[in-house]
XYZ file of C-alpha atoms in Angstrom:
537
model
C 0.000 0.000 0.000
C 3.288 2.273 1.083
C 3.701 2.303 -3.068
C 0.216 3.393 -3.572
C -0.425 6.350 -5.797
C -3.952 8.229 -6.794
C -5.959 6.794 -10.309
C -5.506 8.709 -13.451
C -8.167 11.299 -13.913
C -10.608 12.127 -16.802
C -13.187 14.889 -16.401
C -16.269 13.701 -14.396
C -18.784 14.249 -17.367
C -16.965 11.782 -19.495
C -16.637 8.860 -17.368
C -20.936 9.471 -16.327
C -21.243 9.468 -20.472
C -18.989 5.959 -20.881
C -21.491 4.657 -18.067
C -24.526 4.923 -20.003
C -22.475 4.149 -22.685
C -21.963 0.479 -21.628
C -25.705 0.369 -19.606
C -26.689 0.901 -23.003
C -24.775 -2.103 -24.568
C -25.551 -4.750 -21.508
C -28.998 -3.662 -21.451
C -30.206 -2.070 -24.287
C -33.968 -1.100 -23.781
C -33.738 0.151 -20.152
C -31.053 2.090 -20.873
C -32.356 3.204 -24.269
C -35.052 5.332 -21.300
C -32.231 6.268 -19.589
C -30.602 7.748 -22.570
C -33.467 9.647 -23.439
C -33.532 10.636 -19.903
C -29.725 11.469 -20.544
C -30.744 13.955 -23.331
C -32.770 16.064 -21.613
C -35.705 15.280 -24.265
C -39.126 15.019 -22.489
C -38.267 14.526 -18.376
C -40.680 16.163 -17.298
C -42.905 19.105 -18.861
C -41.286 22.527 -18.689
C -41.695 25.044 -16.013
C -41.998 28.254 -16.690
C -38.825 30.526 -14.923
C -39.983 32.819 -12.350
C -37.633 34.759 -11.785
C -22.969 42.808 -4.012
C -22.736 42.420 -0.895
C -20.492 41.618 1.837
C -20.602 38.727 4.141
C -18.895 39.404 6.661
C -19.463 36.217 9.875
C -17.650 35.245 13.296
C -18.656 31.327 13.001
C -20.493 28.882 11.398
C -22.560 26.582 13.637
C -22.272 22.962 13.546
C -26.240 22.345 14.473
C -28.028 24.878 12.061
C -31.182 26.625 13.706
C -32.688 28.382 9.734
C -36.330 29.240 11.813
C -36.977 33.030 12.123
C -39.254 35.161 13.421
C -42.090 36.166 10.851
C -42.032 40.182 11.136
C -44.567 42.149 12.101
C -44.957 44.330 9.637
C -44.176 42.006 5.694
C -44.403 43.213 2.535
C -46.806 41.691 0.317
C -45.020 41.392 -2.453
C -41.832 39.089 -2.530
C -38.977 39.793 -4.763
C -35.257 38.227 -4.331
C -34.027 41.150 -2.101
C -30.884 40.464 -3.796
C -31.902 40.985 -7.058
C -31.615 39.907 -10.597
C -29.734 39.330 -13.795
C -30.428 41.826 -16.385
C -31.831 39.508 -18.956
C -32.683 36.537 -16.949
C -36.907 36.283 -15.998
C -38.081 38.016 -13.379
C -41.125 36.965 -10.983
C -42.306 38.803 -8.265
C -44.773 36.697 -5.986
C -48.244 38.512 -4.310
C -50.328 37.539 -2.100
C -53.012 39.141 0.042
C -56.743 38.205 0.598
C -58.125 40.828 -2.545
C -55.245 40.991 -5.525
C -54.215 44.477 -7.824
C -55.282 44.610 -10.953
C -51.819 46.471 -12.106
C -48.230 46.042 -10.662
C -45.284 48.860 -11.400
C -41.678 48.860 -10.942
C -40.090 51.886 -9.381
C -36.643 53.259 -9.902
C -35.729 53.627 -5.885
C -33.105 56.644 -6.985
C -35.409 58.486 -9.653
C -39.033 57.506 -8.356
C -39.700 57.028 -11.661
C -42.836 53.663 -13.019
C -40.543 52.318 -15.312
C -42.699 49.204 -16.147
C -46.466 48.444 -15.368
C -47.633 45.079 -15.829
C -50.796 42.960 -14.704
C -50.667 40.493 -11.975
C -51.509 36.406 -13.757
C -51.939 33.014 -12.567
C -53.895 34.302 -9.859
C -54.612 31.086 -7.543
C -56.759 30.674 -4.716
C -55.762 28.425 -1.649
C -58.287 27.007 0.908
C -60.737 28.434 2.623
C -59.522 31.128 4.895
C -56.028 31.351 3.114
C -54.172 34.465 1.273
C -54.684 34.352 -2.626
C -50.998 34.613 -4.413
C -50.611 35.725 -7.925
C -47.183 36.438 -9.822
C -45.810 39.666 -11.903
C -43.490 39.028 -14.576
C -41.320 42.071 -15.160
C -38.247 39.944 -17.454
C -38.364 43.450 -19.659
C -36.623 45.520 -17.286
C -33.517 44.981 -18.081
C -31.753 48.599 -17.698
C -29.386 48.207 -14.459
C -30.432 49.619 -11.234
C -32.148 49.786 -8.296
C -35.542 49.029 -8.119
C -38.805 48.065 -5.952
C -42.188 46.868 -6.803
C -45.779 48.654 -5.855
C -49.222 47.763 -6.234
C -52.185 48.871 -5.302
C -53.903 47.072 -2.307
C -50.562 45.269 -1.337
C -48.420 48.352 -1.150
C -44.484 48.671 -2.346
C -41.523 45.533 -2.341
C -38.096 45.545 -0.874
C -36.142 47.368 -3.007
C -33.725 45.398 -5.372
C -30.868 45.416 -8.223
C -30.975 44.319 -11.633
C -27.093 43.889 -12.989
C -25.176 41.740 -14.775
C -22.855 38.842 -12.904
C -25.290 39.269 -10.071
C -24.038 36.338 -8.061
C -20.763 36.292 -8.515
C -19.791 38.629 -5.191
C -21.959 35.859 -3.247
C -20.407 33.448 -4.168
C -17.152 34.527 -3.651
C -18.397 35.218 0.236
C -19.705 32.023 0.580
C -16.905 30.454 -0.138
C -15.021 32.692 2.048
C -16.653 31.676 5.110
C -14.313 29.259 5.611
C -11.501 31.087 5.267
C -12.532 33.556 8.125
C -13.197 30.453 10.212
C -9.515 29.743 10.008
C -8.038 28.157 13.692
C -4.400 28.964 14.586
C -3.205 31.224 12.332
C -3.584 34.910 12.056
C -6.023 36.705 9.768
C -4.798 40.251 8.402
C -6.879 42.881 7.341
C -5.647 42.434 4.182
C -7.456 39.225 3.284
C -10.013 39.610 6.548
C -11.322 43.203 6.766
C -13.272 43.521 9.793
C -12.762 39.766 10.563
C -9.397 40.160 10.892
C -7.925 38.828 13.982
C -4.567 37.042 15.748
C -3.894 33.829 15.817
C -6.608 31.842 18.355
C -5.898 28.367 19.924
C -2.607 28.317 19.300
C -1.252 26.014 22.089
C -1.251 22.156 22.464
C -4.436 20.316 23.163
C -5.094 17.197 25.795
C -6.512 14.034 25.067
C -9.349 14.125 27.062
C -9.374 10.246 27.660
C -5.829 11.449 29.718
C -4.819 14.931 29.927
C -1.211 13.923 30.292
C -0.816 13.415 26.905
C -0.447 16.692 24.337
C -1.726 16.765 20.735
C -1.136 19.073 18.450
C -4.623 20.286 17.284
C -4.377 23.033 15.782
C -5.487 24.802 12.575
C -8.486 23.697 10.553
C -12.035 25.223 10.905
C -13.832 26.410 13.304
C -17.524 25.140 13.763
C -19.387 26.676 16.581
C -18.812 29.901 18.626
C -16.166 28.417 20.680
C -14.004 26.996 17.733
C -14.861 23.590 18.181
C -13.663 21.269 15.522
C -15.645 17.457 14.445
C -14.504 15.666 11.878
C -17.484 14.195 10.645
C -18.987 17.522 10.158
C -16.051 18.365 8.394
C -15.833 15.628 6.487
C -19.372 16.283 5.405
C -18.480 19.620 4.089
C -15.496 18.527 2.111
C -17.082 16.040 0.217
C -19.862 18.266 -0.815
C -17.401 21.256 -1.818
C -15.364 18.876 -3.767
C -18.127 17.194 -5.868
C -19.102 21.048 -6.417
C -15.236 21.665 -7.824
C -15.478 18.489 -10.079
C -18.800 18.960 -11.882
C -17.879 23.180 -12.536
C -14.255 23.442 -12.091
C -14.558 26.996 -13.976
C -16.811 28.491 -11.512
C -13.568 28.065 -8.786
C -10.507 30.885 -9.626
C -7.837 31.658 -8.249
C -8.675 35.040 -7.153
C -11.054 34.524 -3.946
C -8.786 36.602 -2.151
C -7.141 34.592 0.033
C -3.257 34.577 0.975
C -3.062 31.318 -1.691
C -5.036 32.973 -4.327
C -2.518 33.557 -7.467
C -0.560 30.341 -6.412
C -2.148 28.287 -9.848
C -4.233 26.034 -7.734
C -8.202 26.962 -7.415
C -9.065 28.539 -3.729
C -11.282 26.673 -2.943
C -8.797 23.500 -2.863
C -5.893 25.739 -0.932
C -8.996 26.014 1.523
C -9.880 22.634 1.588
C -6.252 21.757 1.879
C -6.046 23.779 4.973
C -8.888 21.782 6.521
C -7.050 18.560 5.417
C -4.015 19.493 6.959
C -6.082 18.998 10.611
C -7.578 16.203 9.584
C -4.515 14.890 9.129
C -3.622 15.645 12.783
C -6.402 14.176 14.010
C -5.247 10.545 12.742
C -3.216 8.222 15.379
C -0.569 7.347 12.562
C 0.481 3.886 14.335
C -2.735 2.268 14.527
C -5.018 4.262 11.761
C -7.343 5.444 14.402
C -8.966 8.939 13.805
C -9.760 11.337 16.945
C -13.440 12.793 16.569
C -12.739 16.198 16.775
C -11.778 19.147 19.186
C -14.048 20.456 21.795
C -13.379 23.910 23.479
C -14.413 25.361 26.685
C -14.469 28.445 28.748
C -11.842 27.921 31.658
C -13.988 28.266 35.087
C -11.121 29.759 36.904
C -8.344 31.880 35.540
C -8.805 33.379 31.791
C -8.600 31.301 28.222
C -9.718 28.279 27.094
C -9.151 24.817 27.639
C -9.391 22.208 24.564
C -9.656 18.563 24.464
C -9.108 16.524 21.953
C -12.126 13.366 21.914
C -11.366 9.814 21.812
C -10.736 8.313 18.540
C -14.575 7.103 17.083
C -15.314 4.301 14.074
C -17.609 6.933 12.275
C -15.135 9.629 12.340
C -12.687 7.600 10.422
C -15.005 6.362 8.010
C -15.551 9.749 7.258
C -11.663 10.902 7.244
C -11.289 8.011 4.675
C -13.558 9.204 1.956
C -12.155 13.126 2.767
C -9.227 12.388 2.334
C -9.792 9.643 -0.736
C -11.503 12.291 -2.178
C -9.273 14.795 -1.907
C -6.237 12.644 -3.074
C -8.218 12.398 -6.225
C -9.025 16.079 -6.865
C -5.455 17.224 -5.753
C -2.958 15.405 -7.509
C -3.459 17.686 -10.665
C -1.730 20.043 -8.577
C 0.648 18.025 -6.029
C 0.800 14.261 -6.964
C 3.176 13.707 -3.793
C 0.488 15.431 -1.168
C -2.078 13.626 -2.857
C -0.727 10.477 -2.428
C 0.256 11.179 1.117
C -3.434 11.909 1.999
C -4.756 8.427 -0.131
C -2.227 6.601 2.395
C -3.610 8.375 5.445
C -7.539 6.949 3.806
C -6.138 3.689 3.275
C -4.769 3.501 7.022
C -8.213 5.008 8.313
C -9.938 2.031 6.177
C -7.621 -0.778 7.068
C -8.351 0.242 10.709
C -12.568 0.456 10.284
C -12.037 -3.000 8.667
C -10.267 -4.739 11.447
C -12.070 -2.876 14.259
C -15.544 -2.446 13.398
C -16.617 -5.731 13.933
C -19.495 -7.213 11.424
C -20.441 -4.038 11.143
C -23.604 -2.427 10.169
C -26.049 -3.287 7.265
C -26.613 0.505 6.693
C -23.097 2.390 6.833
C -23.180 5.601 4.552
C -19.744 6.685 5.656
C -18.013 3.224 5.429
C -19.917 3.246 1.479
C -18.898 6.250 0.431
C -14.854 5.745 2.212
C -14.958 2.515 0.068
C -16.123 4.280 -3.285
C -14.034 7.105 -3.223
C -11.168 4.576 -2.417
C -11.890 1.890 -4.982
C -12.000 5.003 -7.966
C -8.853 6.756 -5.983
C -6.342 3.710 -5.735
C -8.386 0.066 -7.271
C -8.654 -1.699 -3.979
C -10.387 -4.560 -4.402
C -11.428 -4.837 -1.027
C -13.806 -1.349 -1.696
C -14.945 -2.470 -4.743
C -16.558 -5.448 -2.947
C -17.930 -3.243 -0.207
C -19.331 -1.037 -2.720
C -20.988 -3.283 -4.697
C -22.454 -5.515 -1.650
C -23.875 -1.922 -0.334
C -25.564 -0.739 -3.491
C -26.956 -4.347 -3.567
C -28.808 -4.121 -0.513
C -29.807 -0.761 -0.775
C -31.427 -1.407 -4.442
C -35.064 -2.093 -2.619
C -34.533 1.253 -0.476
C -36.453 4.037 -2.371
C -34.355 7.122 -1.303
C -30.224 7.903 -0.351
C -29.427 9.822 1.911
C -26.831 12.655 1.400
C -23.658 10.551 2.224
C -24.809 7.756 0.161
C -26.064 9.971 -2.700
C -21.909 11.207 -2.588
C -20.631 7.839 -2.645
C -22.965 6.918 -5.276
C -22.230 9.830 -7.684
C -18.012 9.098 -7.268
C -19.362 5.155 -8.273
C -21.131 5.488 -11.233
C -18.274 8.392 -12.356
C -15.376 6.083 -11.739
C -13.765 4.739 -15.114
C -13.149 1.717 -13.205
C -14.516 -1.699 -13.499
C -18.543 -1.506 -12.081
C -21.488 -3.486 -11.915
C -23.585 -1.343 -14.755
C -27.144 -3.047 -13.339
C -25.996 -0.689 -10.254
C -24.677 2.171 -11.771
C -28.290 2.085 -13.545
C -29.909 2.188 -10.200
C -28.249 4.553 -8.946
C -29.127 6.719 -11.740
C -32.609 5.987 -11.858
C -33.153 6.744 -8.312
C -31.703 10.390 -8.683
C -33.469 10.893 -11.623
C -36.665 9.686 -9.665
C -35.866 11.921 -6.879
C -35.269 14.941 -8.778
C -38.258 14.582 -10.851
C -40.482 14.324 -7.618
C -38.613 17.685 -6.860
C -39.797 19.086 -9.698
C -43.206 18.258 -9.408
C -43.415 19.562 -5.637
C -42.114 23.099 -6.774
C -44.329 22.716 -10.150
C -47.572 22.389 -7.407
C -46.516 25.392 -4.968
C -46.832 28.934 -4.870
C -43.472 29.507 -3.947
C -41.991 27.394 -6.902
C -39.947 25.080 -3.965
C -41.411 22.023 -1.824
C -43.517 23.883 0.898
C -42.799 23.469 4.368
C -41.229 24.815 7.390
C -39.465 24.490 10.372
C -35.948 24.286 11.299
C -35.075 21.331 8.761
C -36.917 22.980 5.233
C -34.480 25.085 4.237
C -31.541 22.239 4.780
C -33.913 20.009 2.756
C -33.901 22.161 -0.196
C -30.257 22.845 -0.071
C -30.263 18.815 -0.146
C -32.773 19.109 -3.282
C -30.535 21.170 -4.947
C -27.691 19.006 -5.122
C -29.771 16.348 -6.600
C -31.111 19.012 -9.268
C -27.666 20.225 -9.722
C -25.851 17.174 -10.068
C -29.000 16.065 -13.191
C -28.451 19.757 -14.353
C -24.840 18.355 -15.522
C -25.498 15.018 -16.889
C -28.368 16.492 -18.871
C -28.030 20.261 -18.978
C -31.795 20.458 -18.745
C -32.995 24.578 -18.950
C -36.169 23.553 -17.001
C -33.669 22.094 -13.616
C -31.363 25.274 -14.113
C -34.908 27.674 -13.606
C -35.730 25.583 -10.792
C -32.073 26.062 -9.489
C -32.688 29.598 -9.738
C -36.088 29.600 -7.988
C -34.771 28.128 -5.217
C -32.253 30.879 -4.699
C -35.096 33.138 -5.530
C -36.849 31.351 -2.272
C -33.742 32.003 -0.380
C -32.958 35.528 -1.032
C -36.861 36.655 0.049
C -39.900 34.987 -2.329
C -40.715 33.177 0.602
C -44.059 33.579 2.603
C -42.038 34.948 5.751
C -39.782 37.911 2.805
C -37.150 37.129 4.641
C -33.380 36.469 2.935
C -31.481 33.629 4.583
C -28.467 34.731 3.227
C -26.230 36.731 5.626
C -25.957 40.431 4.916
C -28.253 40.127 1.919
C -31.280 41.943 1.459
C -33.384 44.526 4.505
C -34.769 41.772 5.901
C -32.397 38.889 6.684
C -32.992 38.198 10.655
C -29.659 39.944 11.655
C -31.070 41.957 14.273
C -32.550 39.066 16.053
C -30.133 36.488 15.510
C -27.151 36.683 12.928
C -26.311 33.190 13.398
C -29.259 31.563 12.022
C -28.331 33.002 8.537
C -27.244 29.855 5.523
C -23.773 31.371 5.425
C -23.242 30.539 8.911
C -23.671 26.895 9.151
C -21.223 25.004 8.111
C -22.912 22.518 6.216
C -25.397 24.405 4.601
C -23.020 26.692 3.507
C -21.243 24.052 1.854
C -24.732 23.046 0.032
C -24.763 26.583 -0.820
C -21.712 26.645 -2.481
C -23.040 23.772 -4.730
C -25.681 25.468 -5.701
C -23.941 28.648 -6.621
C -21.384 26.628 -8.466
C -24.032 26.258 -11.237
C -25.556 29.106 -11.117
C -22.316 31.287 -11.398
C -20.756 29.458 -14.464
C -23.053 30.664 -17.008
C-alpha cells in the first residue's frame, strides 16, 4: 500500500457518459429510457422561470437553527431582495386576501414607473387562506435599483438588476471558511473587519488522559467556541469537492485569500487547509482517527481549555472518503500530497475493517470511504464493499446525502462496475429529482412547501440532486428551478425574509445573525453547490 499512488483522472462528465455508454450495450432497452432521460428530451414538462454584498461572519454553527421570526410588519409582495440578472426572468410573488389589478416597478433613486404590468396566474388556496398571484417584469432589463408597488398590497423591498449578479456571493460564501480559520492569524488584508490574531494556538489534551499533548491546531472552526468534528467536516469537504469536479470553472484563483494567485483553485488551498487537521487528528500507528476538538471556557483563571475526543469508528469512516476524495481532486496540482493523503484513507480504512466488527447493514460513511477509495487507488477490497452496499440498498427508495456522494463518485469512476448498479443509482436520482420538480411545479413559492428548522436544509439537499441532473443532462427547465430556489432564499418566501447573511433589509440579523445559511457550516457548503451552477453561465 506504502507504493500506492492516486488513479488517473478524466473529467467527471466523461466517465458518467462511458457509463450509459456500456448500460446501453448490456442492457439495451432500459437504458435506451435512460438515454433519453440522458438527453434532456421530455423529463418532465417545462416550467416556466420565475424569476454585491459583503458577508462578513464570526462562526459557522455545527447544528443549524434556519427558523426566524415572521415580522410584524411584511411586505406583500416578494422579490429576491438580492436581485436579478439583467436579462434573466423576473417573478415577483403577491399575495393578500383581494389581488391588484396592475403592478409597477419603481426606480428607488429616480421615483420614476418604469414598467407596469398585470398580476396572472392568480390562484386561490383554501378556505380562509391568502390568494398569491405572480408579476413578470423579465423586460426591465436597464441596471439599477428598483422596488415593486401595487395597489392594495403596497411597495416591495427594493432590489438590483445587474449583470454577474451572483458572482460577489459566491465569492463570500466560499469565504466563510476562510474567516473560520483556527491557529493562524487573519490580516486585514485578506479579513477586513474579521481580521484577527492567531486563536488556539497552544497544544491540546486528550481528554481520555490529559497527560498526553496533541497538536490540534489549525483547521475550521464550527461553533462559537471553535470547536472542531470531523465528521462535520468531512461532510463539508465532500460536498465542496463534488461542487469543484462537476464546474471546475466556476472556482478561480482570485477569492482573495493569501493562496489565491498560487495556480491552484481557492477553494482546494482552503480545503487543503482543513485537510491538513484532519490529518492531525489521525493516530498514525494504529489508523485510528480522533473525533474532533471540543473547546471550553476555563472556570477559573482566563482562556480556554481544549480537548481533543477519543478516537470514534464513524469519524474515520468519514476521514477516509475526505481524504480519498481529496487525493483524487489534488494530484493535478501536487501528486506527492495527494498520495500522502490516499495513504492516510487507506490507514483510516484498514483500521474500520479490522475494528468495526461485522459491522452495520446501513453504513453511509463506510460506502462512500470505500467508493471514493476503490476510484482513488483500485482496492479490491472497496470495490466489494461497494458493490455488496448498493446491492442491498437497491429495494430502499431514497439515499441519503452521504450515500447519494458515494454513489455519484461510483457510477463516475472509469473503473470496473457493476452497470445493473450504476443504472440504479441513476434511476433513483433521476426519480428523486423529478419528484422535486413536481413539488415546486404544485406550490406557490416554486420550492417544496414546508417549514421548520429542517426545510431550508432540505432544499439545499434538493438542490444538489437538481444540480448534479443539471450536468449530466443540462436540462434549462432544472437550471430555472435552481434559480427559484435561490429566488426562495434571497426573500420569495411567505415569511420575505433572505437567509443569506448580509443580503437583502430583511435577513434576521437583528434578532439572531447566526441563524443566517452562510453561517452553518454545512449548509453553507450546500450553498456553495448550488452557486457553483448558477455562477458558471
Amino acid at each position: 500500500m506504502f507504493g500506492m499512488r492516486v488513479m488517473e483522472k478524466r473529467p467527471l462528465r466523461l466517465n458518467l457518459i462511458a457509463r450509459i455508454s456500456d448500460l446501453y450495450k448490456i442492457k439495451k432497452a432500459k437504458a435506451a429510457v435512460l438515454v433519453i432521460l440522458l438527453t434532456g428530451c421530455a423529463v418532465l414538462p417545462p416550467v416556466e422561470k420565475t424569476g454585491e454584498s459583503e458577508s462578513m461572519i464570526t462562526s459557522m454553527e455545527e447544528e443549524p437553527d434556519l427558523s426566524y421570526e415572521v415580522p410584524v410588519s411584511s411586505p406583500n409582495i416578494l422579490v429576491n431582495q438580492l436581485g436579478y440578472i439583467r436579462n434573466g426572468t423576473k417573478v415577483a410573488i403577491f399575495r393578500g386576501e383581494e389581488q391588484p389589478s396592475e403592478f409597477y416597478v419603481v426606480n428607488e433613486d429616480t421615483g420614476e414607473r418604469v414598467f407596469a404590468g398585470c398580476p396572472e396566474e392568480q390562484e386561490e388556496g383554501s378556505e380562509g387562506q391568502e390568494m398569491v398571484c405572480y408579476g413578470d417584469f423579465s423586460e426591465v432589463t436597464k441596471g439599477g435599483t428598483y422596488y415593486l408597488e401595487a395597489p392594495l398590497l403596497g411597495k416591495s423591498y427594493s432590489f438590483v438588476v445587474k449583470d454577474h449578479l451572483y458572482d460577489q456571493l459566491f465569492r463570500e460564501a466560499c469565504r466563510q471558511y476562510y474567516y473560520n480559520r483556527c491557529g493562524v492569524t487573519l490580516t486585514s488584508e485578506y479579513a477586513g473587519e474579521m481580521a484577527h490574531n492567531a486563536c488556539h494556538a497552544g497544544n491540546s489534551v486528550l481528554r481520555e488522559d490529559s497527560s498526553v499533548s496533541i497538536d490540534a491546531r489549525g483547521g475550521w472552526h464550527q461553533d462559537e467556541a471553535g470547536s472542531k468534528d470531523v465528521i462535520t467536516a468531512a461532510r463539508s469537504i465532500g460536498v465542496m469537492l463534488l461542487a469543484y469536479e462537476l464546474y471546475g470553472d466556476s472556482f478561480g484563483d482570485d477569492m482573495g485569500i493569501p493562496e489565491s494567485g498560487n495556480g491552484v483553485p481557492d477553494i482546494l488551498d482552503e480545503i487543503k487547509y482543513e485537510v491538513e487537521w484532519l490529518l492531525k487528528m489521525q493516530d498514525q500507528a494504529t489508523g485510528a482517527v480522533y473525533k474532533g476538538v471540543s473547546v471550553f471556557e476555563q472556570s477559573v483563571g482566563n482562556g480556554t481549555v481544549s480537548y481533543v475526543e477519543p478516537a470514534d469508528m464513524e469519524a474515520a469512516k468519514a476521514f477516509a472518503m475526505a481524504l480519498a476524495k481529496f487525493s483524487y481532486v489534488y494530484q493535478d496540482y501536487d501528486t506527492v500530497y495527494a498520495t500522502d493523503c490516499l495513504k492516510a484513507s487507506d490507514r483510516a480504512w484498514k483500521y474500520t475493517e479490522l475494528n468495526d466488527g461485522q459491522g452495520k447493514e446501513k453504513d453511509p460513511w463506510k460506502f462512500a470511504a470505500a467508493a471514493e477509495l476503490y476510484r482513488a487507488s483500485g482496492l479490491r477490497s472497496c470495490q466489494r464493499f461497494v458493490t455488496e452496499y448498493l446491492q442491498r440498498e437497491s429495494g430502499q427508495e431514497e439515499m441519503d446525502e452521504i450515500t447519494f456522494l458515494g454513489s455519484v463518485t461510483y457510477i463516475s469512476t472509469k473503473l470496473s462496475v457493476n452497470l445493473e448498479l450504476c443504472e440504479m443509482i441513476t434511476e433513483k436520482i433521476m426519480k428523486k429529482t423529478k419528484e422535486i420538480s413536481e413539488d415546486a411545479r404544485n406550490s406557490a413559492y416554486f420550492v417544496k412547501e414546508g417549514s421548520g428548522n429542517e426545510h431550508n436544509h432540505e432544499l439545499l439537499q434538493n438542490m444538489m440532486y437538481l444540480t448534479m441532473v443539471d450536468y449530466m443532462i443540462a436540462n434549462h427547465e432544472y437550471e430555472n428551478l435552481i434559480e427559484d430556489h435561490l429566488h426562495y432564499f434571497m426573500g420569495r418566501n411567505p415569511q420575505a425574509i433572505c437567509y443569506i447573511n448580509n443580503v437583502g433589509i430583511n435577513n434576521g440579523r437583528p434578532a439572531d445573525d447566526s441563524m443566517g445559511i452562510m453561517k452553518q457550516f454545512d449548509a453553507n457548503s450546500k450553498l456553495v453547490f448550488m452557486l457553483s451552477e448558477i455562477v458558471r453561465k
